[in-house]
């Protein structure tokens, strides 16, 4: 099992660069890896991709040294489990609005004792049983949990959300954020930019 280089870079405070992928052709994600990107988000929320295509994209990403992150459609245990079982480096969960939402995302992403992820070693993540039976701790350690905070409710609760253990990245979604404050799609509006800047500066304030 490979070490999750993306997770290590984030832990060390490095800047990482990536993009979204909604095309099933594996060469595209290989090209991104050879171009030097650190990660690609395989988009199963808004994109048309299905699990078999996403799994092949994960294979191609591994070949090219780019971390595949699968964005699921919602904060749902079976969807998160499948996204990890196909061998992704981690998952991205949309529409996190509260500490409880974030805790559920982590719970669905981790094996016991950290969570309730269903256990099967006959998967790509489990190396099709070749890795043996004592790998759950390693998989818990290597999997990356990205939560997508993209609404006013999530911003208002961000001070609590950031305290949830095992959350590795908080991803800000400007489009849904703009919609949540009544200006859908206006991501360059000063109100959206101000909110995102204050979040990045650690100023979690009430924008009501």
JSON list of C-alpha atoms in Angstrom, two decimals:
[
{"chain": "A", "resi": 1, "resn": "UNK", "atom": "CA", "xyz": [0.00, 0.00, 0.00]},
{"chain": "A", "resi": 2, "resn": "UNK", "atom": "CA", "xyz": [1.39, 3.35, -1.04]},
{"chain": "A", "resi": 3, "resn": "UNK", "atom": "CA", "xyz": [1.83, 6.24, 1.35]},
{"chain": "A", "resi": 4, "resn": "UNK", "atom": "CA", "xyz": [-0.66, 9.02, 0.65]},
{"chain": "A", "resi": 5, "resn": "UNK", "atom": "CA", "xyz": [1.76, 11.70, -0.53]},
{"chain": "A", "resi": 6, "resn": "UNK", "atom": "CA", "xyz": [-0.98, 14.30, -0.80]},
{"chain": "A", "resi": 7, "resn": "UNK", "atom": "CA", "xyz": [-1.92, 13.83, 2.85]},
{"chain": "A", "resi": 8, "resn": "UNK", "atom": "CA", "xyz": [1.71, 14.09, 3.89]},
{"chain": "A", "resi": 9, "resn": "UNK", "atom": "CA", "xyz": [2.18, 17.33, 1.95]},
{"chain": "A", "resi": 10, "resn": "UNK", "atom": "CA", "xyz": [-0.89, 18.82, 3.60]},
{"chain": "A", "resi": 11, "resn": "UNK", "atom": "CA", "xyz": [0.31, 17.78, 7.06]},
{"chain": "A", "resi": 12, "resn": "UNK", "atom": "CA", "xyz": [3.62, 19.49, 6.37]},
{"chain": "A", "resi": 13, "resn": "UNK", "atom": "CA", "xyz": [1.87, 22.72, 5.39]},
{"chain": "A", "resi": 14, "resn": "UNK", "atom": "CA", "xyz": [2.81, 22.56, 1.73]},
{"chain": "A", "resi": 15, "resn": "UNK", "atom": "CA", "xyz": [0.70, 24.20, -0.96]},
{"chain": "A", "resi": 16, "resn": "UNK", "atom": "CA", "xyz": [-0.95, 21.61, -3.20]},
{"chain": "A", "resi": 17, "resn": "UNK", "atom": "CA", "xyz": [-2.56, 22.20, -6.57]},
{"chain": "A", "resi": 18, "resn": "UNK", "atom": "CA", "xyz": [-5.31, 20.23, -8.25]},
{"chain": "A", "resi": 19, "resn": "UNK", "atom": "CA", "xyz": [-8.31, 20.33, -10.53]},
{"chain": "A", "resi": 20, "resn": "UNK", "atom": "CA", "xyz": [-11.69, 18.74, -11.10]},
{"chain": "A", "resi": 21, "resn": "UNK", "atom": "CA", "xyz": [-12.14, 15.78, -13.41]},
{"chain": "A", "resi": 22, "resn": "UNK", "atom": "CA", "xyz": [-15.49, 14.88, -14.99]},
{"chain": "A", "resi": 23, "resn": "UNK", "atom": "CA", "xyz": [-14.26, 13.04, -18.08]},
{"chain": "A", "resi": 24, "resn": "UNK", "atom": "CA", "xyz": [-13.96, 9.25, -18.03]},
{"chain": "A", "resi": 25, "resn": "UNK", "atom": "CA", "xyz": [-10.97, 9.08, -20.37]},
{"chain": "A", "resi": 26, "resn": "UNK", "atom": "CA", "xyz": [-8.02, 7.93, -18.16]},
{"chain": "A", "resi": 27, "resn": "UNK", "atom": "CA", "xyz": [-5.42, 9.72, -20.26]},
{"chain": "A", "resi": 28, "resn": "UNK", "atom": "CA", "xyz": [-6.71, 13.09, -19.07]},
{"chain": "A", "resi": 29, "resn": "UNK", "atom": "CA", "xyz": [-5.92, 12.39, -15.44]},
{"chain": "A", "resi": 30, "resn": "UNK", "atom": "CA", "xyz": [-2.55, 10.91, -16.45]},
{"chain": "A", "resi": 31, "resn": "UNK", "atom": "CA", "xyz": [-1.75, 14.13, -18.28]},
{"chain": "A", "resi": 32, "resn": "UNK", "atom": "CA", "xyz": [-2.61, 16.12, -15.16]},
{"chain": "A", "resi": 33, "resn": "UNK", "atom": "CA", "xyz": [-0.23, 13.98, -13.14]},
{"chain": "A", "resi": 34, "resn": "UNK", "atom": "CA", "xyz": [2.62, 14.36, -15.63]},
{"chain": "A", "resi": 35, "resn": "UNK", "atom": "CA", "xyz": [1.94, 18.12, -15.71]},
{"chain": "A", "resi": 36, "resn": "UNK", "atom": "CA", "xyz": [2.79, 18.24, -12.01]},
{"chain": "A", "resi": 37, "resn": "UNK", "atom": "CA", "xyz": [-0.59, 18.58, -10.32]},
{"chain": "A", "resi": 38, "resn": "UNK", "atom": "CA", "xyz": [-0.85, 17.07, -6.84]},
{"chain": "A", "resi": 39, "resn": "UNK", "atom": "CA", "xyz": [-4.46, 15.88, -6.99]},
{"chain": "A", "resi": 40, "resn": "UNK", "atom": "CA", "xyz": [-7.58, 15.61, -9.12]},
{"chain": "A", "resi": 41, "resn": "UNK", "atom": "CA", "xyz": [-11.13, 15.60, -7.78]},
{"chain": "A", "resi": 42, "resn": "UNK", "atom": "CA", "xyz": [-13.10, 12.90, -9.60]},
{"chain": "A", "resi": 43, "resn": "UNK", "atom": "CA", "xyz": [-16.50, 14.55, -9.63]},
{"chain": "A", "resi": 44, "resn": "UNK", "atom": "CA", "xyz": [-19.37, 12.16, -8.99]},
{"chain": "A", "resi": 45, "resn": "UNK", "atom": "CA", "xyz": [-21.59, 14.89, -7.55]},
{"chain": "A", "resi": 46, "resn": "UNK", "atom": "CA", "xyz": [-22.16, 17.11, -10.57]},
{"chain": "A", "resi": 47, "resn": "UNK", "atom": "CA", "xyz": [-20.29, 15.12, -13.20]},
{"chain": "A", "resi": 48, "resn": "UNK", "atom": "CA", "xyz": [-21.69, 12.12, -15.15]},
{"chain": "A", "resi": 49, "resn": "UNK", "atom": "CA", "xyz": [-19.09, 9.62, -13.94]},
{"chain": "A", "resi": 50, "resn": "UNK", "atom": "CA", "xyz": [-20.04, 6.21, -12.55]},
{"chain": "A", "resi": 51, "resn": "UNK", "atom": "CA", "xyz": [-18.06, 3.95, -10.22]},
{"chain": "A", "resi": 52, "resn": "UNK", "atom": "CA", "xyz": [-16.37, 1.81, -12.88]},
{"chain": "A", "resi": 53, "resn": "UNK", "atom": "CA", "xyz": [-15.11, 4.91, -14.69]},
{"chain": "A", "resi": 54, "resn": "UNK", "atom": "CA", "xyz": [-13.98, 6.45, -11.40]},
{"chain": "A", "resi": 55, "resn": "UNK", "atom": "CA", "xyz": [-12.05, 3.29, -10.52]},
{"chain": "A", "resi": 56, "resn": "UNK", "atom": "CA", "xyz": [-10.19, 3.39, -13.84]},
{"chain": "A", "resi": 57, "resn": "UNK", "atom": "CA", "xyz": [-9.39, 7.06, -13.24]},
{"chain": "A", "resi": 58, "resn": "UNK", "atom": "CA", "xyz": [-7.94, 6.10, -9.86]},
{"chain": "A", "resi": 59, "resn": "UNK", "atom": "CA", "xyz": [-5.71, 3.51, -11.56]},
{"chain": "A", "resi": 60, "resn": "UNK", "atom": "CA", "xyz": [-4.50, 6.03, -14.10]},
{"chain": "A", "resi": 61, "resn": "UNK", "atom": "CA", "xyz": [-3.88, 8.60, -11.37]},
{"chain": "A", "resi": 62, "resn": "UNK", "atom": "CA", "xyz": [-1.74, 6.14, -9.41]},
{"chain": "A", "resi": 63, "resn": "UNK", "atom": "CA", "xyz": [0.33, 5.45, -12.52]},
{"chain": "A", "resi": 64, "resn": "UNK", "atom": "CA", "xyz": [0.99, 9.16, -13.02]},
{"chain": "A", "resi": 65, "resn": "UNK", "atom": "CA", "xyz": [1.65, 10.05, -9.38]},
{"chain": "A", "resi": 66, "resn": "UNK", "atom": "CA", "xyz": [-1.40, 12.24, -8.85]},
{"chain": "A", "resi": 67, "resn": "UNK", "atom": "CA", "xyz": [-3.77, 11.68, -5.92]},
{"chain": "A", "resi": 68, "resn": "UNK", "atom": "CA", "xyz": [-7.37, 10.83, -6.93]},
{"chain": "A", "resi": 69, "resn": "UNK", "atom": "CA", "xyz": [-10.00, 12.34, -4.63]},
{"chain": "A", "resi": 70, "resn": "UNK", "atom": "CA", "xyz": [-13.59, 11.24, -5.26]},
{"chain": "A", "resi": 71, "resn": "UNK", "atom": "CA", "xyz": [-16.34, 13.79, -4.64]},
{"chain": "A", "resi": 72, "resn": "UNK", "atom": "CA", "xyz": [-19.49, 11.89, -3.71]},
{"chain": "A", "resi": 73, "resn": "UNK", "atom": "CA", "xyz": [-23.03, 13.12, -4.30]},
{"chain": "A", "resi": 74, "resn": "UNK", "atom": "CA", "xyz": [-23.94, 13.47, -0.65]},
{"chain": "A", "resi": 75, "resn": "UNK", "atom": "CA", "xyz": [-22.88, 12.65, 2.90]},
{"chain": "A", "resi": 76, "resn": "UNK", "atom": "CA", "xyz": [-23.94, 9.03, 2.57]},
{"chain": "A", "resi": 77, "resn": "UNK", "atom": "CA", "xyz": [-22.23, 5.93, 4.00]},
{"chain": "A", "resi": 78, "resn": "UNK", "atom": "CA", "xyz": [-22.59, 3.60, 0.98]},
{"chain": "A", "resi": 79, "resn": "UNK", "atom": "CA", "xyz": [-21.43, 6.29, -1.46]},
{"chain": "A", "resi": 80, "resn": "UNK", "atom": "CA", "xyz": [-18.41, 7.17, 0.67]},
{"chain": "A", "resi": 81, "resn": "UNK", "atom": "CA", "xyz": [-17.54, 3.50, 1.18]},
{"chain": "A", "resi": 82, "resn": "UNK", "atom": "CA", "xyz": [-17.62, 2.80, -2.55]},
{"chain": "A", "resi": 83, "resn": "UNK", "atom": "CA", "xyz": [-15.55, 5.89, -3.32]},
{"chain": "A", "resi": 84, "resn": "UNK", "atom": "CA", "xyz": [-12.84, 4.64, -0.95]},
{"chain": "A", "resi": 85, "resn": "UNK", "atom": "CA", "xyz": [-13.11, 0.96, -1.90]},
{"chain": "A", "resi": 86, "resn": "UNK", "atom": "CA", "xyz": [-12.21, 1.73, -5.53]},
{"chain": "A", "resi": 87, "resn": "UNK", "atom": "CA", "xyz": [-8.80, 2.87, -4.31]},
{"chain": "A", "resi": 88, "resn": "UNK", "atom": "CA", "xyz": [-9.05, 6.64, -4.14]},
{"chain": "A", "resi": 89, "resn": "UNK", "atom": "CA", "xyz": [-6.67, 8.64, -1.99]},
{"chain": "A", "resi": 90, "resn": "UNK", "atom": "CA", "xyz": [-9.65, 10.17, -0.23]},
{"chain": "A", "resi": 91, "resn": "UNK", "atom": "CA", "xyz": [-13.15, 11.51, -0.48]},
{"chain": "A", "resi": 92, "resn": "UNK", "atom": "CA", "xyz": [-14.73, 14.93, -0.73]},
{"chain": "A", "resi": 93, "resn": "UNK", "atom": "CA", "xyz": [-18.14, 15.31, 0.88]},
{"chain": "A", "resi": 94, "resn": "UNK", "atom": "CA", "xyz": [-20.41, 18.20, -0.19]},
{"chain": "A", "resi": 95, "resn": "UNK", "atom": "CA", "xyz": [-22.85, 20.37, 1.74]},
{"chain": "A", "resi": 96, "resn": "UNK", "atom": "CA", "xyz": [-21.36, 20.16, 5.24]},
{"chain": "A", "resi": 97, "resn": "UNK", "atom": "CA", "xyz": [-23.39, 22.52, 7.39]},
{"chain": "A", "resi": 98, "resn": "UNK", "atom": "CA", "xyz": [-22.59, 21.55, 10.97]},
{"chain": "A", "resi": 99, "resn": "UNK", "atom": "CA", "xyz": [-20.23, 19.73, 13.31]},
{"chain": "A", "resi": 100, "resn": "UNK", "atom": "CA", "xyz": [-22.59, 16.74, 13.23]},
{"chain": "A", "resi": 101, "resn": "UNK", "atom": "CA", "xyz": [-22.40, 16.65, 9.41]},
{"chain": "A", "resi": 102, "resn": "UNK", "atom": "CA", "xyz": [-18.61, 16.60, 9.59]},
{"chain": "A", "resi": 103, "resn": "UNK", "atom": "CA", "xyz": [-18.62, 13.88, 12.24]},
{"chain": "A", "resi": 104, "resn": "UNK", "atom": "CA", "xyz": [-20.90, 11.74, 10.07]},
{"chain": "A", "resi": 105, "resn": "UNK", "atom": "CA", "xyz": [-18.56, 12.17, 7.10]},
{"chain": "A", "resi": 106, "resn": "UNK", "atom": "CA", "xyz": [-15.61, 11.00, 9.17]},
{"chain": "A", "resi": 107, "resn": "UNK", "atom": "CA", "xyz": [-17.59, 8.12, 10.66]},
{"chain": "A", "resi": 108, "resn": "UNK", "atom": "CA", "xyz": [-18.53, 6.93, 7.18]},
{"chain": "A", "resi": 109, "resn": "UNK", "atom": "CA", "xyz": [-14.92, 7.21, 5.97]},
{"chain": "A", "resi": 110, "resn": "UNK", "atom": "CA", "xyz": [-13.09, 5.29, 8.68]},
{"chain": "A", "resi": 111, "resn": "UNK", "atom": "CA", "xyz": [-13.01, 1.71, 9.87]},
{"chain": "A", "resi": 112, "resn": "UNK", "atom": "CA", "xyz": [-13.54, 0.83, 13.52]},
{"chain": "A", "resi": 113, "resn": "UNK", "atom": "CA", "xyz": [-12.62, 2.16, 16.05]},
{"chain": "A", "resi": 114, "resn": "UNK", "atom": "CA", "xyz": [-12.74, 5.56, 14.30]},
{"chain": "A", "resi": 115, "resn": "UNK", "atom": "CA", "xyz": [-15.88, 4.90, 12.29]},
{"chain": "A", "resi": 116, "resn": "UNK", "atom": "CA", "xyz": [-18.29, 2.43, 10.76]},
{"chain": "A", "resi": 117, "resn": "UNK", "atom": "CA", "xyz": [-16.99, 1.98, 7.22]},
{"chain": "A", "resi": 118, "resn": "UNK", "atom": "CA", "xyz": [-18.02, -1.44, 5.93]},
{"chain": "A", "resi": 119, "resn": "UNK", "atom": "CA", "xyz": [-15.16, -3.93, 5.78]},
{"chain": "A", "resi": 120, "resn": "UNK", "atom": "CA", "xyz": [-14.15, -5.94, 2.74]},
{"chain": "A", "resi": 121, "resn": "UNK", "atom": "CA", "xyz": [-10.62, -6.76, 1.62]},
{"chain": "A", "resi": 122, "resn": "UNK", "atom": "CA", "xyz": [-11.79, -7.99, -1.80]},
{"chain": "A", "resi": 123, "resn": "UNK", "atom": "CA", "xyz": [-11.56, -4.45, -3.14]},
{"chain": "A", "resi": 124, "resn": "UNK", "atom": "CA", "xyz": [-8.96, -2.36, -4.89]},
{"chain": "A", "resi": 125, "resn": "UNK", "atom": "CA", "xyz": [-8.34, -0.50, -1.63]},
{"chain": "A", "resi": 126, "resn": "UNK", "atom": "CA", "xyz": [-7.77, -3.84, 0.12]},
{"chain": "A", "resi": 127, "resn": "UNK", "atom": "CA", "xyz": [-5.48, -5.01, -2.68]},
{"chain": "A", "resi": 128, "resn": "UNK", "atom": "CA", "xyz": [-8.01, -7.73, -3.48]},
{"chain": "A", "resi": 129, "resn": "UNK", "atom": "CA", "xyz": [-7.08, -9.57, -0.22]},
{"chain": "A", "resi": 130, "resn": "UNK", "atom": "CA", "xyz": [-3.36, -9.55, -1.10]},
{"chain": "A", "resi": 131, "resn": "UNK", "atom": "CA", "xyz": [-2.60, -7.12, 1.73]},
{"chain": "A", "resi": 132, "resn": "UNK", "atom": "CA", "xyz": [-3.85, -9.51, 4.42]},
{"chain": "A", "resi": 133, "resn": "UNK", "atom": "CA", "xyz": [-6.33, -8.74, 7.16]},
{"chain": "A", "resi": 134, "resn": "UNK", "atom": "CA", "xyz": [-4.42, -6.28, 9.35]},
{"chain": "A", "resi": 135, "resn": "UNK", "atom": "CA", "xyz": [-4.65, -3.18, 7.20]},
{"chain": "A", "resi": 136, "resn": "UNK", "atom": "CA", "xyz": [-7.60, -1.23, 8.60]},
{"chain": "A", "resi": 137, "resn": "UNK", "atom": "CA", "xyz": [-5.42, 1.00, 10.78]},
{"chain": "A", "resi": 138, "resn": "UNK", "atom": "CA", "xyz": [-3.21, 1.79, 7.79]},
{"chain": "A", "resi": 139, "resn": "UNK", "atom": "CA", "xyz": [-6.20, 2.55, 5.58]},
{"chain": "A", "resi": 140, "resn": "UNK", "atom": "CA", "xyz": [-7.62, 4.80, 8.30]},
{"chain": "A", "resi": 141, "resn": "UNK", "atom": "CA", "xyz": [-4.34, 6.65, 8.45]},
{"chain": "A", "resi": 142, "resn": "UNK", "atom": "CA", "xyz": [-3.86, 7.04, 4.71]},
{"chain": "A", "resi": 143, "resn": "UNK", "atom": "CA", "xyz": [-7.39, 8.02, 3.65]},
{"chain": "A", "resi": 144, "resn": "UNK", "atom": "CA", "xyz": [-7.96, 11.75, 3.21]},
{"chain": "A", "resi": 145, "resn": "UNK", "atom": "CA", "xyz": [-11.22, 13.31, 4.37]},
{"chain": "A", "resi": 146, "resn": "UNK", "atom": "CA", "xyz": [-12.18, 16.53, 2.61]},
{"chain": "A", "resi": 147, "resn": "UNK", "atom": "CA", "xyz": [-15.38, 18.28, 3.61]},
{"chain": "A", "resi": 148, "resn": "UNK", "atom": "CA", "xyz": [-17.05, 20.81, 1.36]},
{"chain": "A", "resi": 149, "resn": "UNK", "atom": "CA", "xyz": [-18.32, 23.88, 3.23]},
{"chain": "A", "resi": 150, "resn": "UNK", "atom": "CA", "xyz": [-20.37, 25.84, 0.73]},
{"chain": "A", "resi": 151, "resn": "UNK", "atom": "CA", "xyz": [-23.32, 27.46, 2.44]},
{"chain": "A", "resi": 152, "resn": "UNK", "atom": "CA", "xyz": [-23.99, 30.21, 4.95]},
{"chain": "A", "resi": 153, "resn": "UNK", "atom": "CA", "xyz": [-25.00, 27.62, 7.55]},
{"chain": "A", "resi": 154, "resn": "UNK", "atom": "CA", "xyz": [-21.64, 25.88, 7.22]},
{"chain": "A", "resi": 155, "resn": "UNK", "atom": "CA", "xyz": [-19.80, 29.19, 7.45]},
{"chain": "A", "resi": 156, "resn": "UNK", "atom": "CA", "xyz": [-21.73, 30.20, 10.58]},
{"chain": "A", "resi": 157, "resn": "UNK", "atom": "CA", "xyz": [-20.83, 26.85, 12.19]},
{"chain": "A", "resi": 158, "resn": "UNK", "atom": "CA", "xyz": [-17.26, 26.73, 10.95]},
{"chain": "A", "resi": 159, "resn": "UNK", "atom": "CA", "xyz": [-15.70, 27.35, 14.36]},
{"chain": "A", "resi": 160, "resn": "UNK", "atom": "CA", "xyz": [-17.21, 24.05, 15.53]},
{"chain": "A", "resi": 161, "resn": "UNK", "atom": "CA", "xyz": [-16.68, 22.19, 12.25]},
{"chain": "A", "resi": 162, "resn": "UNK", "atom": "CA", "xyz": [-12.91, 22.75, 12.30]},
{"chain": "A", "resi": 163, "resn": "UNK", "atom": "CA", "xyz": [-12.62, 20.97, 15.67]},
{"chain": "A", "resi": 164, "resn": "UNK", "atom": "CA", "xyz": [-13.78, 17.60, 14.30]},
{"chain": "A", "resi": 165, "resn": "UNK", "atom": "CA", "xyz": [-10.92, 15.07, 14.45]},
{"chain": "A", "resi": 166, "resn": "UNK", "atom": "CA", "xyz": [-9.85, 13.27, 11.25]},
{"chain": "A", "resi": 167, "resn": "UNK", "atom": "CA", "xyz": [-11.03, 16.07, 8.94]},
{"chain": "A", "resi": 168, "resn": "UNK", "atom": "CA", "xyz": [-7.99, 16.82, 6.78]},
{"chain": "A", "resi": 169, "resn": "UNK", "atom": "CA", "xyz": [-9.22, 19.59, 4.47]},
{"chain": "A", "resi": 170, "resn": "UNK", "atom": "CA", "xyz": [-12.04, 22.12, 4.46]},
{"chain": "A", "resi": 171, "resn": "UNK", "atom": "CA", "xyz": [-12.89, 22.97, 0.87]},
{"chain": "A", "resi": 172, "resn": "UNK", "atom": "CA", "xyz": [-14.80, 26.19, 0.20]},
{"chain": "A", "resi": 173, "resn": "UNK", "atom": "CA", "xyz": [-17.42, 26.15, -2.55]},
{"chain": "A", "resi": 174, "resn": "UNK", "atom": "CA", "xyz": [-17.92, 29.68, -3.91]},
{"chain": "A", "resi": 175, "resn": "UNK", "atom": "CA", "xyz": [-20.87, 28.91, -6.18]},
{"chain": "A", "resi": 176, "resn": "UNK", "atom": "CA", "xyz": [-23.13, 27.38, -3.55]},
{"chain": "A", "resi": 177, "resn": "UNK", "atom": "CA", "xyz": [-21.85, 29.98, -1.12]},
{"chain": "A", "resi": 178, "resn": "UNK", "atom": "CA", "xyz": [-23.04, 32.75, -3.45]},
{"chain": "A", "resi": 179, "resn": "UNK", "atom": "CA", "xyz": [-26.40, 31.02, -3.78]},
{"chain": "A", "resi": 180, "resn": "UNK", "atom": "CA", "xyz": [-26.79, 30.73, -0.02]},
{"chain": "A", "resi": 181, "resn": "UNK", "atom": "CA", "xyz": [-26.56, 34.52, 0.39]},
{"chain": "A", "resi": 182, "resn": "UNK", "atom": "CA", "xyz": [-28.98, 35.29, -2.42]},
{"chain": "A", "resi": 183, "resn": "UNK", "atom": "CA", "xyz": [-26.62, 36.09, -5.29]},
{"chain": "A", "resi": 184, "resn": "UNK", "atom": "CA", "xyz": [-26.37, 32.75, -7.14]},
{"chain": "A", "resi": 185, "resn": "UNK", "atom": "CA", "xyz": [-23.38, 32.43, -9.44]},
{"chain": "A", "resi": 186, "resn": "UNK", "atom": "CA", "xyz": [-21.90, 35.83, -8.57]},
{"chain": "A", "resi": 187, "resn": "UNK", "atom": "CA", "xyz": [-18.67, 34.37, -7.20]},
{"chain": "A", "resi": 188, "resn": "UNK", "atom": "CA", "xyz": [-16.71, 37.55, -7.87]},
{"chain": "A", "resi": 189, "resn": "UNK", "atom": "CA", "xyz": [-19.09, 39.67, -5.84]},
{"chain": "A", "resi": 190, "resn": "UNK", "atom": "CA", "xyz": [-17.32, 41.46, -2.98]},
{"chain": "A", "resi": 191, "resn": "UNK", "atom": "CA", "xyz": [-19.57, 39.78, -0.41]},
{"chain": "A", "resi": 192, "resn": "UNK", "atom": "CA", "xyz": [-18.49, 36.30, -1.50]},
{"chain": "A", "resi": 193, "resn": "UNK", "atom": "CA", "xyz": [-14.85, 37.28, -1.72]},
{"chain": "A", "resi": 194, "resn": "UNK", "atom": "CA", "xyz": [-14.96, 38.93, 1.69]},
{"chain": "A", "resi": 195, "resn": "UNK", "atom": "CA", "xyz": [-16.48, 35.85, 3.29]},
{"chain": "A", "resi": 196, "resn": "UNK", "atom": "CA", "xyz": [-13.85, 33.56, 1.80]},
{"chain": "A", "resi": 197, "resn": "UNK", "atom": "CA", "xyz": [-11.00, 35.88, 2.74]},
{"chain": "A", "resi": 198, "resn": "UNK", "atom": "CA", "xyz": [-12.19, 36.08, 6.34]},
{"chain": "A", "resi": 199, "resn": "UNK", "atom": "CA", "xyz": [-12.43, 32.29, 6.48]},
{"chain": "A", "resi": 200, "resn": "UNK", "atom": "CA", "xyz": [-8.90, 31.95, 5.19]},
{"chain": "A", "resi": 201, "resn": "UNK", "atom": "CA", "xyz": [-7.76, 34.45, 7.80]},
{"chain": "A", "resi": 202, "resn": "UNK", "atom": "CA", "xyz": [-9.45, 32.43, 10.54]},
{"chain": "A", "resi": 203, "resn": "UNK", "atom": "CA", "xyz": [-12.13, 35.01, 11.27]},
{"chain": "A", "resi": 204, "resn": "UNK", "atom": "CA", "xyz": [-15.29, 32.92, 11.64]},
{"chain": "A", "resi": 205, "resn": "UNK", "atom": "CA", "xyz": [-17.95, 35.58, 12.07]},
{"chain": "A", "resi": 206, "resn": "UNK", "atom": "CA", "xyz": [-21.71, 35.77, 11.75]},
{"chain": "A", "resi": 207, "resn": "UNK", "atom": "CA", "xyz": [-22.54, 37.17, 8.31]},
{"chain": "A", "resi": 208, "resn": "UNK", "atom": "CA", "xyz": [-26.26, 37.56, 8.96]}
]
